PDB file of C-alpha atoms in Angstrom:
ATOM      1  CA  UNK A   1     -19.765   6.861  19.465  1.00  0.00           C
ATOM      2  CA  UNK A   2     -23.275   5.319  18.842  1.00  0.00           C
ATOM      3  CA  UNK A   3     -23.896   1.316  19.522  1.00  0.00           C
ATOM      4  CA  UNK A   4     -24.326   0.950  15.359  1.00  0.00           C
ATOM      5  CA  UNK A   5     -21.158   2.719  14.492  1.00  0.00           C
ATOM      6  CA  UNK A   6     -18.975   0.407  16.983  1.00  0.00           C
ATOM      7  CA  UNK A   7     -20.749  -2.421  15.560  1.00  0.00           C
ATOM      8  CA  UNK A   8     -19.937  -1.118  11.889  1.00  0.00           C
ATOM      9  CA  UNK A   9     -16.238  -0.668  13.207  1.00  0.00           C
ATOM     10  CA  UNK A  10     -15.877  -3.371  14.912  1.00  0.00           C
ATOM     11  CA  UNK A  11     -17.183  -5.579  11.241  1.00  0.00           C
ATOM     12  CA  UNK A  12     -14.611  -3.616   9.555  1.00  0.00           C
ATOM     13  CA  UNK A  13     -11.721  -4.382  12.326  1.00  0.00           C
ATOM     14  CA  UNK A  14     -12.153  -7.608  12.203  1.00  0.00           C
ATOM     15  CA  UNK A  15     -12.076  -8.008   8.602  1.00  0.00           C
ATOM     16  CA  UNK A  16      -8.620  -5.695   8.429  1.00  0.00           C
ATOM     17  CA  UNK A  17     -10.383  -3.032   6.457  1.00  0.00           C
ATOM     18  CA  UNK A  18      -8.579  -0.067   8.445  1.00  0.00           C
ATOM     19  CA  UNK A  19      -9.321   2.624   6.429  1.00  0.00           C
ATOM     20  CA  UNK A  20     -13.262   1.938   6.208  1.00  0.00           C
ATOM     21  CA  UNK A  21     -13.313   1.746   9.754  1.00  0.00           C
ATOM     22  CA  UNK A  22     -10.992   5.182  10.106  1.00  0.00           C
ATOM     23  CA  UNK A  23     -13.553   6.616   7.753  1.00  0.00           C
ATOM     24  CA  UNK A  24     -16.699   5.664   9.824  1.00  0.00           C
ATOM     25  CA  UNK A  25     -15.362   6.531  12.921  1.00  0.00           C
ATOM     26  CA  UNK A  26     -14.341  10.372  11.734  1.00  0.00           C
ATOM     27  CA  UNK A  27     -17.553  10.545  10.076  1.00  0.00           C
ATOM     28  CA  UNK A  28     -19.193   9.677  13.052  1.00  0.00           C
ATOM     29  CA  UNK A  29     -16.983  11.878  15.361  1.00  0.00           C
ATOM     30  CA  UNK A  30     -16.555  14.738  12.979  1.00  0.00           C
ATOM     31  CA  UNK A  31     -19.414  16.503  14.017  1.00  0.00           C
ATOM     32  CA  UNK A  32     -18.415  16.990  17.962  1.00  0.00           C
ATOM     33  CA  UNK A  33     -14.890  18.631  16.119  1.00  0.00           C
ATOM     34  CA  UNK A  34     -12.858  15.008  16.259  1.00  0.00           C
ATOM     35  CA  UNK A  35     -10.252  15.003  13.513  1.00  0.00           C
ATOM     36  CA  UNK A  36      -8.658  12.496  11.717  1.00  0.00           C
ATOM     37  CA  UNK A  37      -6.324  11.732  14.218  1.00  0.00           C
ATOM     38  CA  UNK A  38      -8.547  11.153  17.068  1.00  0.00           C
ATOM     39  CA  UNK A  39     -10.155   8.653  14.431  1.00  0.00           C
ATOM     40  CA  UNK A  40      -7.269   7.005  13.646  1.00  0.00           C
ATOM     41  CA  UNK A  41      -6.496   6.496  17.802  1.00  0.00           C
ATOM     42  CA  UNK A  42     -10.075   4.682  18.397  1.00  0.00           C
ATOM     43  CA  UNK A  43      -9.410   2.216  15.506  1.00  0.00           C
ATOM     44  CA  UNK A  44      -6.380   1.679  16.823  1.00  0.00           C
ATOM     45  CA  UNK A  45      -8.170   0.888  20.164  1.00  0.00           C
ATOM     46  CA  UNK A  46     -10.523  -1.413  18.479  1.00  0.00           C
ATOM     47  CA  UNK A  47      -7.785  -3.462  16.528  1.00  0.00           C
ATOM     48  CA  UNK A  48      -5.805  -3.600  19.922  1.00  0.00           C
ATOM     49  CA  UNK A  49      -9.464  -5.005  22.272  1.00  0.00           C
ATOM     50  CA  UNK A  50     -10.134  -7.008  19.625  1.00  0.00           C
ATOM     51  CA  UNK A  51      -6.918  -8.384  19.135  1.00  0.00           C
ATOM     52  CA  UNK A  52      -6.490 -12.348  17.898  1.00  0.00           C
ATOM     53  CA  UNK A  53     -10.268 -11.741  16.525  1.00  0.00           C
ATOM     54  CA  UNK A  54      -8.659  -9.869  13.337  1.00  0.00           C
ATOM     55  CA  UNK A  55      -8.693 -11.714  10.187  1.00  0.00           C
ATOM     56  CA  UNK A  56      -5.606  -9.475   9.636  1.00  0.00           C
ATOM     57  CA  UNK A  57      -4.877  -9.212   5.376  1.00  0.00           C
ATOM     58  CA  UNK A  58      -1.780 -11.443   4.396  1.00  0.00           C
ATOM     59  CA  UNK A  59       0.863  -9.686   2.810  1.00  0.00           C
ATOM     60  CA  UNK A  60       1.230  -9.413  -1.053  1.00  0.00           C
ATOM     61  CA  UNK A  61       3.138 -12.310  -2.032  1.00  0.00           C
ATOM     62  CA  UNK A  62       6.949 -11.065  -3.364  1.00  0.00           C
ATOM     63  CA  UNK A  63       7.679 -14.649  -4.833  1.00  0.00           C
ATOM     64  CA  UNK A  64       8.353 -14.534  -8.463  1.00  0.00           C
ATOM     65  CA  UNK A  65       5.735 -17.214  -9.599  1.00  0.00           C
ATOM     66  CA  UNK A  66       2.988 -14.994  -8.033  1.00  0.00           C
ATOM     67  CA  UNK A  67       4.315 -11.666  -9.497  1.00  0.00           C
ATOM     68  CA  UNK A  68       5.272 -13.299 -13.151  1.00  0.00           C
ATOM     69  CA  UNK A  69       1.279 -14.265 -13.043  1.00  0.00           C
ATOM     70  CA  UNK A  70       0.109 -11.121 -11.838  1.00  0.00           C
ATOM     71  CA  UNK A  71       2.136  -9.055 -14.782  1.00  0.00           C
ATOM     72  CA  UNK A  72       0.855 -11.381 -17.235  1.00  0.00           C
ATOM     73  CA  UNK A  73      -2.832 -11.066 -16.080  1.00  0.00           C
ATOM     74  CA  UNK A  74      -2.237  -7.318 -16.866  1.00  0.00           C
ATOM     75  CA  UNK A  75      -3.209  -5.652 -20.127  1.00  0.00           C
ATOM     76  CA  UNK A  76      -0.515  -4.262 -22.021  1.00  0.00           C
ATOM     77  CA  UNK A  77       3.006  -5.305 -22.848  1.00  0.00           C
ATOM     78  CA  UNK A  78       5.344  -4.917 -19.423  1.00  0.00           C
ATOM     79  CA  UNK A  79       7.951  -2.044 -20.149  1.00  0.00           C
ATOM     80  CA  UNK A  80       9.844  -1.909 -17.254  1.00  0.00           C
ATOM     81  CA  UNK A  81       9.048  -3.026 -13.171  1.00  0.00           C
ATOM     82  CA  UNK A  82       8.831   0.198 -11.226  1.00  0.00           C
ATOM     83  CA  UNK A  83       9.392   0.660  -7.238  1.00  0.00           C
ATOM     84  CA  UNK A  84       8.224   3.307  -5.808  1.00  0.00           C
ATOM     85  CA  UNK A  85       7.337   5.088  -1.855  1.00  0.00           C
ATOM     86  CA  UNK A  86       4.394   6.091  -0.972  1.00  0.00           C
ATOM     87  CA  UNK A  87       2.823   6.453   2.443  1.00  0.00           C
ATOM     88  CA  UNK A  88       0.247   7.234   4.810  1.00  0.00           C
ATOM     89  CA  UNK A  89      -0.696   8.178   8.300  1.00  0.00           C
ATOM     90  CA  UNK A  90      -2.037   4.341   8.819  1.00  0.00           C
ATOM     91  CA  UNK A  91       0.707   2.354   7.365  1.00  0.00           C
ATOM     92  CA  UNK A  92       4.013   5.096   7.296  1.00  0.00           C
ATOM     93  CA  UNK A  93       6.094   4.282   4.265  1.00  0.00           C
ATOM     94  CA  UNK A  94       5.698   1.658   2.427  1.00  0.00           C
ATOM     95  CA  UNK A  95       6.513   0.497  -1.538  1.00  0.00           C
ATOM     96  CA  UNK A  96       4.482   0.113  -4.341  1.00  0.00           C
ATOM     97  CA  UNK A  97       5.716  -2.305  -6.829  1.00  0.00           C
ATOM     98  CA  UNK A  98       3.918  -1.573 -10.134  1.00  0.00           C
ATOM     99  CA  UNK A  99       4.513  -2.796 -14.121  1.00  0.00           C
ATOM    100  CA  UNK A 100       5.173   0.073 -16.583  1.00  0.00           C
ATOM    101  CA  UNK A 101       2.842  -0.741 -19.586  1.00  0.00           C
ATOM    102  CA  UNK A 102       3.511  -0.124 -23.098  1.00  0.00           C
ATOM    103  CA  UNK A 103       0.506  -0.314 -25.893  1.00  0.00           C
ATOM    104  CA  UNK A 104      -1.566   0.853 -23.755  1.00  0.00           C
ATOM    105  CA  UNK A 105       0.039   2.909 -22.008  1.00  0.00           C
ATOM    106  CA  UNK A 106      -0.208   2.735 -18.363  1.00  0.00           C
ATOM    107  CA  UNK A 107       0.883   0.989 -15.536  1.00  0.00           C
ATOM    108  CA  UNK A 108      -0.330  -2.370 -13.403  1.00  0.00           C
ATOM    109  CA  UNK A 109      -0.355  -2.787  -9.637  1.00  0.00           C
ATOM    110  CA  UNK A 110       1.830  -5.985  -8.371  1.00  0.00           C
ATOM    111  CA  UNK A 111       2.488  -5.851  -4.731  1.00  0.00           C
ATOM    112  CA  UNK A 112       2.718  -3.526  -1.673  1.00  0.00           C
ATOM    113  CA  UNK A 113       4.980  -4.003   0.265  1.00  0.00           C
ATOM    114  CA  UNK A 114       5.047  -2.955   3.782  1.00  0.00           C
ATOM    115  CA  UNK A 115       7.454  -3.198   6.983  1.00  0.00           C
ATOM    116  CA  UNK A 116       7.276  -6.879   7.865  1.00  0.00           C
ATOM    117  CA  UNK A 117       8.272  -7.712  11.477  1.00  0.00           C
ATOM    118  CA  UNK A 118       9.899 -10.876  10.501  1.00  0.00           C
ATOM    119  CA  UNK A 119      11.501  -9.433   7.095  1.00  0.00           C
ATOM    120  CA  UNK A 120      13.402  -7.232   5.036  1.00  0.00           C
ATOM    121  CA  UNK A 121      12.626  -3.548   5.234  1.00  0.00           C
ATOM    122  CA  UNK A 122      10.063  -2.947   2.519  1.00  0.00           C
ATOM    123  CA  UNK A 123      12.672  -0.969   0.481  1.00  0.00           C
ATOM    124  CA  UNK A 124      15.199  -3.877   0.203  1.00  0.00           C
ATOM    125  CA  UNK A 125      12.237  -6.470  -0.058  1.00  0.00           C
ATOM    126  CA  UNK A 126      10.910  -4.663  -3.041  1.00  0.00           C
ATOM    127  CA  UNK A 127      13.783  -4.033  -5.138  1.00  0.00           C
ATOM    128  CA  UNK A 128      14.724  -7.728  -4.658  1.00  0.00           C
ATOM    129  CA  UNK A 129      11.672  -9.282  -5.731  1.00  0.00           C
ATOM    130  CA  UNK A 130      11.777  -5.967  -8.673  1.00  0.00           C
ATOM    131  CA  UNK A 131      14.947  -7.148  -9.919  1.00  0.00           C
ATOM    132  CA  UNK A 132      13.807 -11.024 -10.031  1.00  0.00           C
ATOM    133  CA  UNK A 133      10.772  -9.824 -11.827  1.00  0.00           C
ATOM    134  CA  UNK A 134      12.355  -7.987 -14.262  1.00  0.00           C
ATOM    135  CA  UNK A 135      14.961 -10.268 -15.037  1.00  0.00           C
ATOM    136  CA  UNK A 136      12.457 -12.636 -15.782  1.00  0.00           C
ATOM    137  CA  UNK A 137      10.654 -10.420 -17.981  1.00  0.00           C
ATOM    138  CA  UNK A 138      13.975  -9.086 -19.872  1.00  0.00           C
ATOM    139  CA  UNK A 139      12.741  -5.577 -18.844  1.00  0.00           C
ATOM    140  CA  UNK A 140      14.202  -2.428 -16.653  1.00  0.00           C
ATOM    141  CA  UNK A 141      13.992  -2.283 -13.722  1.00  0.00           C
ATOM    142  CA  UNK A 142      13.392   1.116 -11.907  1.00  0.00           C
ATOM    143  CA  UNK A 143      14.037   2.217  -8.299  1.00  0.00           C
ATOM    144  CA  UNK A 144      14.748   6.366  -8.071  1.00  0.00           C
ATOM    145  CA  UNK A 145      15.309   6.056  -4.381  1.00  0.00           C
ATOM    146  CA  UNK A 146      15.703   2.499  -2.586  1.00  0.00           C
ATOM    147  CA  UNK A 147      17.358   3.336   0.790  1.00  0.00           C
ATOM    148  CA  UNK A 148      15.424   6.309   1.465  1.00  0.00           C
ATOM    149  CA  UNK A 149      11.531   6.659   1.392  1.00  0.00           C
ATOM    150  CA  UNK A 150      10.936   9.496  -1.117  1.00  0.00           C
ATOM    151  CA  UNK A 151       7.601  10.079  -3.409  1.00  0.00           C
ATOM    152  CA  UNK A 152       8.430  13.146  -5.090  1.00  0.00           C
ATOM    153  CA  UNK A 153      11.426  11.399  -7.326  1.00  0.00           C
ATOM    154  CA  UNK A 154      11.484  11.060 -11.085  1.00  0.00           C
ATOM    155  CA  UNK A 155       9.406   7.931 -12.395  1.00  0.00           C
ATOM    156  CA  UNK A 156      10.736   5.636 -14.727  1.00  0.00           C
ATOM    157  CA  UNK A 157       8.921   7.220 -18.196  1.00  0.00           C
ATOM    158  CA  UNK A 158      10.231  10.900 -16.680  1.00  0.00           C
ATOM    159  CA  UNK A 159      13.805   8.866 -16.375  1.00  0.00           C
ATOM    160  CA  UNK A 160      13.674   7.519 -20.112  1.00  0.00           C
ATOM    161  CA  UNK A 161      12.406  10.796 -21.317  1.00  0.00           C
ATOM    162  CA  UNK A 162      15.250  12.687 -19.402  1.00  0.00           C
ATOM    163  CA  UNK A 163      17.941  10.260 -20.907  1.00  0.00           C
ATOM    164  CA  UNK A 164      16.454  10.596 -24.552  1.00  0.00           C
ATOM    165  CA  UNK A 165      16.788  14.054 -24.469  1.00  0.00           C
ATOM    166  CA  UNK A 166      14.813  17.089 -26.235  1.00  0.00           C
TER     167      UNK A 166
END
């Protein structure tokens, strides 16, 4: 890899952007038939030289103060609190934690949550702070598949629709 494509790495590393430095890298390495794998090992390299140099991203906060604000800072009326896996080859499974708008129609990002060392799985840590939330909020609450990471299970408007019948 050229000197200015470590150096753009290396920016990225250290500022925890892991997928702009994955991209860089297999751009850079794509043309001597490198895949996205080999990419993904040399970032990994880099995060592991450079070490306590990250600025490593702090978590989304799962407290109910911070999500209550976040919901209300969205623009529609909250429906229902959705939890739901998704995953990648950087991060394995992890949970999104998203509002269900009504009027318009839509939904809102909260939090992801990922595996936390020091934590709850992100499963159990999800659906707690989802239930809080939407207890709060006098809304559902909506988790298809909380022990087991699955992204191809009904949503929460495919559940309602389902139960209302034709």
């Amino acid at each position: 890899m050229e000197e200015r494509t470590r150096r753009e790495v290396d920016a990225d590393v250290l500022r925890d952007r892991r997928m702009s430095a994955v991209r860089s890298v297999w751009e850079a390495l794509r043309p001597l038939g490198l895949g996205l794998h080999e990419a993904e090992r040399v970032v990994h390299l880099r995060y592991e030289v450079l070490g306590e140099q990250v600025q490593r991203t702090p978590p989304d906060p799962l407290d109910a103060p911070s999500l209550v604000a976040r919901a209300a800072a969205l623009p529609g009326r909250v429906a229902a609190v959705e939890a739901l896996w998704d995953g990648d080859t950087v991060h394995d499974w992890f949970v999104l934690l998203v509002a269900v708008l009504d009027a318009p129609e839509g939904e809102g990002h909260l939090a992801t949550v990922h595996h936390r060392p020091d934590g709850s799985p992100p499963g159990v840590a999800a659906a707690e702070a989802g239930q809080a939330l939407a207890s709060h909020l006098g809304v559902p609450f909506h988790f298809a598949s909380p022990d087991v990471p699955d992204d191809d299970v009904p949503r929460w408007r495919t559940a309602q629709r389902l139960a209302e019948g034709p």
